[in-house]
Coordinates of C-alpha atoms in Angstrom, one line a residue:
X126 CA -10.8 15.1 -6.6
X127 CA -10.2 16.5 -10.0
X128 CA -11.9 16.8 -13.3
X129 CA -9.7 16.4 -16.5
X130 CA -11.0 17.9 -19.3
X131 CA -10.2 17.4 -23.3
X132 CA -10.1 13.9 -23.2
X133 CA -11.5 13.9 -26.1
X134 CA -13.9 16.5 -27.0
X135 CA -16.7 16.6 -24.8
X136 CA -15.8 14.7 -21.9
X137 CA -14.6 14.3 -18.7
X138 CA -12.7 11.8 -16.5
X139 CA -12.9 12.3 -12.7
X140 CA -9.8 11.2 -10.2
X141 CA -11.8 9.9 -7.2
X142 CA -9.6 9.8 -4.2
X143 CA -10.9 8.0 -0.8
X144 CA -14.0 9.8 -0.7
X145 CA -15.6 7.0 1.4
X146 CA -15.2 9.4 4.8
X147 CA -17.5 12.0 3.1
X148 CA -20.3 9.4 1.8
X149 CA -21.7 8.0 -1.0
X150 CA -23.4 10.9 -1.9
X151 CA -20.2 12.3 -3.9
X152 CA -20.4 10.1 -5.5
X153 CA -24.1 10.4 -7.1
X154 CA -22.9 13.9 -7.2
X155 CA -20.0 12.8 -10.0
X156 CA -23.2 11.0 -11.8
X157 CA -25.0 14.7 -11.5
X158 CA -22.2 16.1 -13.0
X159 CA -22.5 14.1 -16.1
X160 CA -19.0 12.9 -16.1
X161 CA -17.9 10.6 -18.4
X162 CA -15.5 8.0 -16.8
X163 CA -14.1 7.7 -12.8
X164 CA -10.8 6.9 -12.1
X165 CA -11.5 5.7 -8.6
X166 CA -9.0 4.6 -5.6
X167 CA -10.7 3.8 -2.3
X168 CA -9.2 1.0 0.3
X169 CA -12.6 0.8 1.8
X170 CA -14.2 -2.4 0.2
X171 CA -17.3 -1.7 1.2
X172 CA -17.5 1.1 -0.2
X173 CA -16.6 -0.1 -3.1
X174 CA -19.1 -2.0 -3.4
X175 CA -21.3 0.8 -3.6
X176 CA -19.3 2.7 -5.6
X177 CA -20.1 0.1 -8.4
X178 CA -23.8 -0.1 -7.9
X179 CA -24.0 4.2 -8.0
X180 CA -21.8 3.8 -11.3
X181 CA -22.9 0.6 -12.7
X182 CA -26.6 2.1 -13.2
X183 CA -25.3 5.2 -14.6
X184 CA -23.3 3.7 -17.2
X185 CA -20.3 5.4 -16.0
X186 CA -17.5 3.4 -16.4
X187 CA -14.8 2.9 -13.3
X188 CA -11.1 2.3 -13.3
X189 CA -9.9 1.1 -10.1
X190 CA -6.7 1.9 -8.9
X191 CA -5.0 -0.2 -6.5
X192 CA -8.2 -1.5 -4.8
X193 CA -11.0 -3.7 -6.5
X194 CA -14.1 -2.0 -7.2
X195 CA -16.3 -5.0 -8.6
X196 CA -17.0 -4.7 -12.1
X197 CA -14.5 -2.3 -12.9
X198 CA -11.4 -2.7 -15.1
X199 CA -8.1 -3.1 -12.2
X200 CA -4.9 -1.3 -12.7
X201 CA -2.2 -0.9 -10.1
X202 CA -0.2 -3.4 -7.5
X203 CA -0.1 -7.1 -7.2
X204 CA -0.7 -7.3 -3.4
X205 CA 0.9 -10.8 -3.4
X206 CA 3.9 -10.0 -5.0
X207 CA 4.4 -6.6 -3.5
X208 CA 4.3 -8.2 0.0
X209 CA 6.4 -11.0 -1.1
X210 CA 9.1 -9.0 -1.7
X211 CA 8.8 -6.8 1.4
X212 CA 8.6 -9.8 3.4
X213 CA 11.9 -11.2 1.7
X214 CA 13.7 -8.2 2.3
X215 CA 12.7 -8.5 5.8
X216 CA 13.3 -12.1 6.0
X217 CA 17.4 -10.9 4.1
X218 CA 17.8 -8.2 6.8
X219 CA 17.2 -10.7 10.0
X220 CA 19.4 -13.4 8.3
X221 CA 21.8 -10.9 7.2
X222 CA 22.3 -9.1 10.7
X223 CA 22.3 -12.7 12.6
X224 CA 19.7 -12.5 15.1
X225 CA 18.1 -15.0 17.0
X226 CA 15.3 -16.1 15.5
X227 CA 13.6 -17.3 18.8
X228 CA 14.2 -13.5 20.0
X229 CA 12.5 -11.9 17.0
X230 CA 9.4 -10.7 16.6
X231 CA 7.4 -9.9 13.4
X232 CA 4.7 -7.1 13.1
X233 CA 2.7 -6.3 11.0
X234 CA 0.7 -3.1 10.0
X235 CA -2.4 -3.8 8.5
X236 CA -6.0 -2.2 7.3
X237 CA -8.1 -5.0 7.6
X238 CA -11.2 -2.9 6.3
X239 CA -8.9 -3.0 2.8
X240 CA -10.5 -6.6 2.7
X241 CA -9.1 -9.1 0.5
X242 CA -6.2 -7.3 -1.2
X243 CA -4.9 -6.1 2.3
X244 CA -5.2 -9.9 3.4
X245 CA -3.1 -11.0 0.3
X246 CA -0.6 -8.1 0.9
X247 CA -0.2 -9.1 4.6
X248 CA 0.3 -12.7 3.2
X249 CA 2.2 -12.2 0.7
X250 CA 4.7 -10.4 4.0
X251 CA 4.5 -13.6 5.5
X252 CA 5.1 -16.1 2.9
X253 CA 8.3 -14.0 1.5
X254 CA 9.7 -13.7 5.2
X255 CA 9.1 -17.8 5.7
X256 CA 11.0 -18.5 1.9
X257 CA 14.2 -16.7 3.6
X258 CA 14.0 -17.4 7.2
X259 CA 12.6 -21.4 6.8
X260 CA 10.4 -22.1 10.1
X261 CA 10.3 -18.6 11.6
X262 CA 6.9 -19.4 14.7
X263 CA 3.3 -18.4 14.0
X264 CA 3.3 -17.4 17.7
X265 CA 6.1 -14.7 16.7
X266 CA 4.0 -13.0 14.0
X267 CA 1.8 -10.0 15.6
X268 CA -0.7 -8.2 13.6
X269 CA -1.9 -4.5 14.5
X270 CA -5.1 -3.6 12.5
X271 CA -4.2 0.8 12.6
X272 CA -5.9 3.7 10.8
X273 CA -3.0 5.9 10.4
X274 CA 0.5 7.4 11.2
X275 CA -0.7 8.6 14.5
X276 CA -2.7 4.9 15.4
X277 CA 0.2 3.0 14.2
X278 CA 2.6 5.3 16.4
X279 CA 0.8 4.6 19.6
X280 CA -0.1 1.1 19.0
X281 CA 3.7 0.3 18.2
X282 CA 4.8 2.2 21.5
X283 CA 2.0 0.3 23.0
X284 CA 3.1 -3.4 21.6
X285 CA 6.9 -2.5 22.4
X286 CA 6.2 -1.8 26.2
X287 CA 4.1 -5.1 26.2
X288 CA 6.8 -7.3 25.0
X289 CA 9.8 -6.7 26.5
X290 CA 11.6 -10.3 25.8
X291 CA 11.5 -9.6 21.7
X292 CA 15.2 -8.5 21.5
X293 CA 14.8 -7.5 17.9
X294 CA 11.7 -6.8 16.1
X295 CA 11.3 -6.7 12.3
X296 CA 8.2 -4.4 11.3
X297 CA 6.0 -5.0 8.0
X298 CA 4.0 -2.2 6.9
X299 CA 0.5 -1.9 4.5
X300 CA 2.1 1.2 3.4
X301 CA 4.5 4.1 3.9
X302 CA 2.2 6.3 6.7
X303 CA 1.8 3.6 9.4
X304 CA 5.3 2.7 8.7
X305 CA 6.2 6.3 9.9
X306 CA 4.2 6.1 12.9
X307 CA 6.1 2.5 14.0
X308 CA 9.3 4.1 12.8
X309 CA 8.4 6.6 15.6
X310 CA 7.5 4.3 18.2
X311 CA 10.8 2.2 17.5
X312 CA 12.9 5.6 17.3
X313 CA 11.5 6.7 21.1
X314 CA 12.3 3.3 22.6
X315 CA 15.9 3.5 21.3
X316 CA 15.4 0.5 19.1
X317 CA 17.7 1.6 16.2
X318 CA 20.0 -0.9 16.6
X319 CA 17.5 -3.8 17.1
X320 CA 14.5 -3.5 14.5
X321 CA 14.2 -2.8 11.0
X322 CA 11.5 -1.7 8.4
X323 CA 10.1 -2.4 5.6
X324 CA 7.2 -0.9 4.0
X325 CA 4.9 0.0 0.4
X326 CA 4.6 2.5 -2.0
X327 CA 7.9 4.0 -1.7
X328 CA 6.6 7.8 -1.1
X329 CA 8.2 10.8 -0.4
X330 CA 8.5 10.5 3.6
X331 CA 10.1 6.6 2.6
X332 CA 12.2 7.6 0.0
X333 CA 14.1 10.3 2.6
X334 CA 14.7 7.7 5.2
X335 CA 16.4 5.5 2.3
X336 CA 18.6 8.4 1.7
X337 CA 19.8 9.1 4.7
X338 CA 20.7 5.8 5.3
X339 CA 18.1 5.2 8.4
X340 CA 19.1 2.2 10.5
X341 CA 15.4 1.2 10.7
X342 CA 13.6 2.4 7.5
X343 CA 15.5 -0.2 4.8
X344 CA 13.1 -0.5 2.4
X345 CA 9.8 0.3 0.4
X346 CA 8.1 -1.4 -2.1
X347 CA 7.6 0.6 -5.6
X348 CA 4.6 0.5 -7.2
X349 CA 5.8 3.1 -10.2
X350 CA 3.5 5.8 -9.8
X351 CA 4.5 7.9 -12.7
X352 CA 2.5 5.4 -14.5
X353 CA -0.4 5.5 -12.9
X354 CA -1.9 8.7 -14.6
X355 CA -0.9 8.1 -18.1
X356 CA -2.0 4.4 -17.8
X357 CA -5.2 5.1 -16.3
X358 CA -6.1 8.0 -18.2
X359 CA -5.5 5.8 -21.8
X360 CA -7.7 3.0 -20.3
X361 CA -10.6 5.6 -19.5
X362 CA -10.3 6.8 -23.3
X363 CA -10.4 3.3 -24.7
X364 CA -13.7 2.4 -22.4
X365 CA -15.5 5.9 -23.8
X366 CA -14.0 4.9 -27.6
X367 CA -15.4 1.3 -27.5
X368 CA -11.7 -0.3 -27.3
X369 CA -11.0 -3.3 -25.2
X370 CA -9.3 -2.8 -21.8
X371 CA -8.0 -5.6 -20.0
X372 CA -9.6 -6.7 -17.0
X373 CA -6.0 -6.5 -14.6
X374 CA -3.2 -4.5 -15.6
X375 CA -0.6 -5.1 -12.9
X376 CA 2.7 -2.8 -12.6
X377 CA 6.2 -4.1 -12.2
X378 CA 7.4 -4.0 -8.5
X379 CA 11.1 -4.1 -6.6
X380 CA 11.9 -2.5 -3.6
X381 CA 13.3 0.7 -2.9
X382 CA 16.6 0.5 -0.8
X383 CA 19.9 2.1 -0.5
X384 CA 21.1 0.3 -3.7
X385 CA 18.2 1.2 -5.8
X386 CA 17.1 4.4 -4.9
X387 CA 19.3 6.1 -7.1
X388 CA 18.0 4.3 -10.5
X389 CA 14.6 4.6 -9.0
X390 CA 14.3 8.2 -8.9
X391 CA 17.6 10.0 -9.8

């Protein structure tokens, strides 16, 4: 968390970051403080639900980043089309590489306590894998709900030993950490030449594997996040000056491969 100060003179805009593990209670503490506006990103919709009532009856405006936080002005990812286009990249690889469609499973990483944008980002997967690969089974589509790197590692292990008849296995991924974790699990079971990844937010750990050329980790999803700050930061400003903010500001998206790394982030 940290406080920004000169705004403007006499104020101060907080960067609230996932403090849902700590409680609620930080957050009346931000409305002790006196601050001025939250920039807030938590994945936990319930708690963001309470995030709005604390704020909402301080007068303490909200930005949300990434996640909804009802009431509050939205700027970050379109979960639909972010996980459209990871799901057509997917859907490109298995078409691309020839496998059998019949032997190839597709999982899923998901945070179902994300609620509704999670859902659309995990649809969005789905439907962008179906536009390239027309007819690919329901019954072939495997969803693991996982909390981290270190859950998603041992529930991907955990999947792979239970289904030995998938022959090739194309992983979808929330975002970049649990992507790690299954990259894991698919590097210890020797599956290099028989899986592939493709995840969001195109971080630091996901932009190496792109790099180097990994034979798993193909792709990430960019959100831009050298926007975020400036972006976010202006739309606080206009709230405290009285100026209208759109309700959804949405950033451009494309995925992060070998071919556009470069242009990316030179």
């Amino acid at each position: 968390m940290r406080a920004l100060t000169h705004l403007r003179q006499g104020s101060r805009c907080i960067f609230a970051k996932g403090l849902a593990r700590k409680g609620p209670g930080r957050h009346r503490a931000l409305v002790v403080q006196g601050v001025d506006a939250v920039i807030e990103y938590q994945c936990d919709a319930p708690t963001n639900e309470i995030i709005a009532e604390i704020f909402a009856d301080a007068n303490i405006p909200v930005i949300a980043i990434d996640c909804p936080v009802p009431g509050a002005p939205f700027f970050g990812g379109s979960n639909t089309v972010a996980g459209t286009i990871g799901g057509e990249e997917l859907g490109r690889f298995v078409s691309d590489y020839g496998w059998d469609i019949g032997s190839t499973a597709f999982v899923y990483l998901d945070f179902t306590p994300a609620g509704a944008p999670a859902e659309a980002r995990r649809q969005g997967y789905i439907d962008g894998c179906k536009s390239v690969i027309s007819g690919f089974p329901d019954d072939q589509i495997f969803d693991l709900d996982v909390e981290g790197t270190e859950d998603a590692l041992n529930q991907m292990r955990s999947w792979i030993a239970g289904n030995p008849d998938f022959e090739f296995i194309a992983v979808g991924s929330i975002e970049d950490g649990r992507a790690l974790g299954a990259h894991g699990a698919l590097v210890n079971a020797g599956r290099e030449d028989s899986s592939v990844l493709v995840s969001q937010g195109c971080d630091g750990t996901a932009q190496g594997f792109i790099r180097a050329n990994d034979p798993i980790f193909k792709g990430s999803v960019d959100y831009g996040p050298k926007l975020y700050g400036f972006n976010t930061i202006s739309m606080a400003l206009d709230i405290l000056n009285g100026d209208p903010v759109p309700e959804e500001f949405f950033v451009q998206h494309m995925n992060c491969s070998a071919s556009t790394i470069d242009p990316l982030y030179p």
